[in-house]
Amino acid sequence: MPRGRRGSRVSALEGGREEEAPPAADAVPSVLWASGQQPEAAAEQILLRGIFEIGRDSCDVVLSERALKWQPIQPERPTGDSKCDFLRKEEFIELKDIFSVKLKRRYSVRQQNCGTLLGITLFICLRKEQNKLKDSTLDLINFSEDHCDTWFRQFQKILADFSNRPKSLKILLNPQSHKKEATQVYSEKVEPLLKIAGIKTDVTITEYEGHALSLLKECELQGFDGRHLKLLIAVHCHSVQELFTATQTLKTSVVCIGGDGFASEVAHALLLRAQKNAGVETDLILTPIQAQLPLGVIPAGSTNVLAHSLHGIPHVVTATLHIIMGHIQPVDVCTFSTTGKFIRFGFSAMFGFGGRALALAEKYRWMSPNQRMDFAIIKTLAKLKPEDCEIAFLPFNSSQDLEERSTEGSRKSDCNDQWQMTQGQFLNVSIMAIPCLCSVAPRGLAPNTRLNNGSMALIITRNTSRSEFIKHLKRYTSVKNQFNFPFVETYTVAEVKVHPRSNSSRHNPEEEDGPYETTSGKSFPWNIDGDLMEVASEVHVRVHPRLINLYGGRIEEMIPK
């Protein structure tokens, strides 16, 4: 069984210069490459064939167009030996799972330049349980300089053909992000993988509001040309829209390290810039243009709903490897508008209990994020009040409907006979275009929707007792059906209109959680992707199929049901 040698020194040839790489990672379990799992081998062209030591065995190694295969070289045995076939079992890795190749060398104190060649190290992306990705290594040991150089250059050529993988990165970090973890997350988990992958980086730590924007105006961006993916990792910036307006102009690609609110804000900025570039009027967006650049999401927040839904797990290494490997996942996005005016792009929203809890939490910013949200939920439950409103929705019909809206851009929503109406006292209204997986909701807040099926989940919780509502909330933490209550209604929709009645939210002005006053009068709190939005009138929500591409895995069938 092949084993990576921990603590070994690895170097790569870059422009004729050898550069030392980090120690090799854990070994790759060869059981994952059992001969029974091999890819189709129909007339594959053999590129190279040679002998390497893998683990403790001398192996016959074959490099084809799609895979690297090997089997131990065994001495001839007498005819009929039952162990022969087992000992010569072939193993393999697919080339698409390799993300870097380095020359493996041993250095001694007296060697100042080139160490003793040991062979080649392949860095591999492994898919583990629960959607987790892990980096690992495979050492191909051979002391011949010419032999290893031939194989090394062939591996480099193969990796260069994966044009969807990023090559150059512009990185901005704000050390004051959630719990001040972003810099540590980047330096300990993200940066080492980027270095192994040979991705060029330009790192700047932001120091004040607007610093990122000024840096992008002044910094030298030569080498980040249009042929390469350029990556901006923004942890937190108050001028996000301006930042990404400048970023889009420079044809850069974007990854965000942060929580759900920031990830949604970055996605909003990318989509908004796409509308402006296409000349679309942004005051009222009916047929939005798809974002021109993909977005990567590395989780560094408290709930990480978007990253969890995208990757199947809120795991930094998994998110980073998806970006390195260039895995793209199209995702549906909602537009939120009111009285003929566009508000923003987003993935999910809550009105009623979810909005009020967030509004109350915003008043306690001096607390830690987890503490203030727990405090706000408990206090909102103590003062649980329904919203009196009307809800109109347009049911989602079929996959054919999705195909039509994907090509035409927007659904015709002026057919009044298709709309359905419900009204009354509602404790909470959830509208979600993604499943919204998180640690407290393993099945997701909206388990019946997916990342890109062109529909939204509309979940309505009618007025009921506090104890029954709490039972409903507790169900999210289990695998039981959280909607199996008589006061909960679920719909699969394409559009939703939420219209609060005029007598709604008439709270005592002395209460901490109401009313919500704006320059235009009373407003109603909405929780849109973890961001508080205060709207004084009806909110119209539309879903737009596959409006943005995110770096992530395809985990749709793996979501628990």
mmCIF file of C-alpha atoms in Angstrom, residues 104-233:
data_model
loop_
_atom_site.group_PDB
_atom_site.id
_atom_site.type_symbol
_atom_site.label_atom_id
_atom_site.label_comp_id
_atom_site.label_asym_id
_atom_site.label_seq_id
_atom_site.Cartn_x
_atom_site.Cartn_y
_atom_site.Cartn_z
ATOM 1 C CA LYS A 104 10.990 15.097 -4.306
ATOM 2 C CA ARG A 105 14.511 15.728 -2.951
ATOM 3 C CA ARG A 106 16.487 15.058 0.191
ATOM 4 C CA TYR A 107 18.622 17.910 1.478
ATOM 5 C CA SER A 108 21.649 17.677 3.736
ATOM 6 C CA VAL A 109 23.499 20.421 5.604
ATOM 7 C CA ARG A 110 26.300 20.515 3.047
ATOM 8 C CA GLN A 111 23.986 20.725 0.045
ATOM 9 C CA GLN A 112 23.155 24.365 -0.635
ATOM 10 C CA ASN A 113 21.468 24.182 -4.009
ATOM 11 C CA CYS A 114 20.103 20.986 -5.474
ATOM 12 C CA GLY A 115 19.421 18.118 -3.077
ATOM 13 C CA THR A 116 19.501 14.421 -3.834
ATOM 14 C CA LEU A 117 16.673 13.454 -6.164
ATOM 15 C CA LEU A 118 14.313 10.855 -4.740
ATOM 16 C CA GLY A 119 11.516 10.940 -7.280
ATOM 17 C CA ILE A 120 8.187 12.692 -7.851
ATOM 18 C CA THR A 121 5.419 13.661 -5.422
ATOM 19 C CA LEU A 122 1.840 13.960 -6.669
ATOM 20 C CA PHE A 123 -0.600 16.072 -4.632
ATOM 21 C CA ILE A 124 -4.078 14.653 -4.866
ATOM 22 C CA CYS A 125 -7.597 15.735 -3.949
ATOM 23 C CA LEU A 126 -9.455 12.889 -2.229
ATOM 24 C CA ARG A 127 -13.211 12.733 -1.723
ATOM 25 C CA LYS A 128 -13.923 11.465 1.788
ATOM 26 C CA GLU A 129 -17.126 10.775 3.674
ATOM 27 C CA GLN A 130 -19.811 13.443 4.173
ATOM 28 C CA ASN A 131 -18.709 15.439 1.110
ATOM 29 C CA LYS A 132 -15.352 16.243 2.693
ATOM 30 C CA LEU A 133 -12.331 16.780 0.455
ATOM 31 C CA LYS A 134 -8.808 16.095 1.671
ATOM 32 C CA ASP A 135 -5.394 16.714 0.208
ATOM 33 C CA SER A 136 -3.008 13.783 0.102
ATOM 34 C CA THR A 137 0.190 12.656 -1.639
ATOM 35 C CA LEU A 138 1.582 9.819 -3.685
ATOM 36 C CA ASP A 139 5.376 9.382 -3.905
ATOM 37 C CA LEU A 140 6.874 7.870 -7.056
ATOM 38 C CA ILE A 141 10.446 7.004 -6.046
ATOM 39 C CA ASN A 142 13.163 6.777 -8.701
ATOM 40 C CA PHE A 143 16.707 8.163 -8.461
ATOM 41 C CA SER A 144 17.188 8.766 -12.194
ATOM 42 C CA GLU A 145 17.269 12.494 -13.069
ATOM 43 C CA ASP A 146 16.364 11.923 -16.734
ATOM 44 C CA HIS A 147 13.590 9.463 -15.954
ATOM 45 C CA CYS A 148 11.972 11.725 -13.345
ATOM 46 C CA ASP A 149 12.391 14.834 -15.491
ATOM 47 C CA THR A 150 10.498 13.188 -18.372
ATOM 48 C CA TRP A 151 7.631 12.172 -16.111
ATOM 49 C CA PHE A 152 7.633 15.495 -14.252
ATOM 50 C CA ARG A 153 7.294 17.502 -17.455
ATOM 51 C CA GLN A 154 4.499 15.258 -18.691
ATOM 52 C CA PHE A 155 2.577 15.757 -15.435
ATOM 53 C CA GLN A 156 3.097 19.522 -15.715
ATOM 54 C CA LYS A 157 1.700 19.478 -19.248
ATOM 55 C CA ILE A 158 -1.358 17.532 -18.095
ATOM 56 C CA LEU A 159 -2.059 19.939 -15.235
ATOM 57 C CA ALA A 160 -1.681 22.931 -17.537
ATOM 58 C CA ASP A 161 -4.545 21.603 -19.663
ATOM 59 C CA PHE A 162 -7.031 22.085 -16.785
ATOM 60 C CA SER A 163 -7.783 25.642 -17.888
ATOM 61 C CA ASN A 164 -10.654 26.112 -15.430
ATOM 62 C CA ARG A 165 -8.284 26.062 -12.453
ATOM 63 C CA PRO A 166 -7.081 29.391 -11.033
ATOM 64 C CA LYS A 167 -3.467 30.399 -11.643
ATOM 65 C CA SER A 168 -3.106 33.879 -10.067
ATOM 66 C CA LEU A 169 -4.739 35.274 -6.958
ATOM 67 C CA LYS A 170 -5.174 38.756 -5.524
ATOM 68 C CA ILE A 171 -5.812 38.338 -1.799
ATOM 69 C CA LEU A 172 -7.157 40.953 0.620
ATOM 70 C CA LEU A 173 -7.628 40.106 4.288
ATOM 71 C CA ASN A 174 -9.313 42.089 7.030
ATOM 72 C CA PRO A 175 -7.991 40.949 10.438
ATOM 73 C CA GLN A 176 -11.169 42.217 12.165
ATOM 74 C CA SER A 177 -13.527 39.707 10.552
ATOM 75 C CA HIS A 178 -15.708 37.273 12.543
ATOM 76 C CA LYS A 179 -13.912 36.551 15.856
ATOM 77 C CA LYS A 180 -10.749 37.793 14.115
ATOM 78 C CA GLU A 181 -10.347 34.301 12.647
ATOM 79 C CA ALA A 182 -9.989 35.085 8.954
ATOM 80 C CA THR A 183 -6.248 35.762 8.959
ATOM 81 C CA GLN A 184 -5.603 32.567 10.914
ATOM 82 C CA VAL A 185 -7.917 30.552 8.647
ATOM 83 C CA TYR A 186 -6.082 31.841 5.604
ATOM 84 C CA SER A 187 -2.518 31.403 6.900
ATOM 85 C CA GLU A 188 -3.039 27.958 8.452
ATOM 86 C CA LYS A 189 -5.450 26.257 6.067
ATOM 87 C CA VAL A 190 -5.862 28.152 2.789
ATOM 88 C CA GLU A 191 -2.411 29.560 2.010
ATOM 89 C CA PRO A 192 -0.490 26.243 2.325
ATOM 90 C CA LEU A 193 -2.787 24.602 -0.222
ATOM 91 C CA LEU A 194 -2.497 27.539 -2.615
ATOM 92 C CA LYS A 195 1.300 27.305 -2.425
ATOM 93 C CA ILE A 196 1.288 23.572 -3.101
ATOM 94 C CA ALA A 197 -0.994 24.164 -6.093
ATOM 95 C CA GLY A 198 1.486 26.717 -7.442
ATOM 96 C CA ILE A 199 -1.067 29.538 -7.426
ATOM 97 C CA LYS A 200 0.518 32.985 -7.428
ATOM 98 C CA THR A 201 -0.771 35.239 -4.656
ATOM 99 C CA ASP A 202 -0.578 38.913 -3.790
ATOM 100 C CA VAL A 203 -1.711 39.383 -0.182
ATOM 101 C CA THR A 204 -2.702 42.659 1.466
ATOM 102 C CA ILE A 205 -4.203 43.051 4.946
ATOM 103 C CA THR A 206 -6.826 45.796 5.004
ATOM 104 C CA GLU A 207 -6.417 48.419 7.732
ATOM 105 C CA TYR A 208 -9.444 50.703 7.439
ATOM 106 C CA GLU A 209 -12.791 51.138 5.706
ATOM 107 C CA GLY A 210 -12.317 51.592 1.963
ATOM 108 C CA HIS A 211 -8.677 50.393 2.102
ATOM 109 C CA ALA A 212 -9.394 47.499 -0.262
ATOM 110 C CA LEU A 213 -10.897 49.824 -2.866
ATOM 111 C CA SER A 214 -7.943 52.226 -2.768
ATOM 112 C CA LEU A 215 -5.494 49.334 -3.056
ATOM 113 C CA LEU A 216 -7.253 47.954 -6.109
ATOM 114 C CA LYS A 217 -7.021 51.373 -7.765
ATOM 115 C CA GLU A 218 -3.307 51.698 -7.133
ATOM 116 C CA CYS A 219 -1.783 48.195 -6.926
ATOM 117 C CA GLU A 220 0.078 46.637 -9.837
ATOM 118 C CA LEU A 221 -2.009 43.905 -11.446
ATOM 119 C CA GLN A 222 0.317 42.891 -14.253
ATOM 120 C CA GLY A 223 0.515 39.131 -14.566
ATOM 121 C CA PHE A 224 -3.167 38.744 -13.742
ATOM 122 C CA ASP A 225 -4.215 38.716 -17.381
ATOM 123 C CA GLY A 226 -7.480 37.531 -18.886
ATOM 124 C CA ARG A 227 -6.156 34.059 -19.602
ATOM 125 C CA HIS A 228 -5.752 33.354 -15.899
ATOM 126 C CA LEU A 229 -8.344 33.275 -13.165
ATOM 127 C CA LYS A 230 -7.604 36.067 -10.740
ATOM 128 C CA LEU A 231 -8.995 35.691 -7.266
ATOM 129 C CA LEU A 232 -9.914 38.340 -4.751
ATOM 130 C CA ILE A 233 -10.357 36.939 -1.250
#
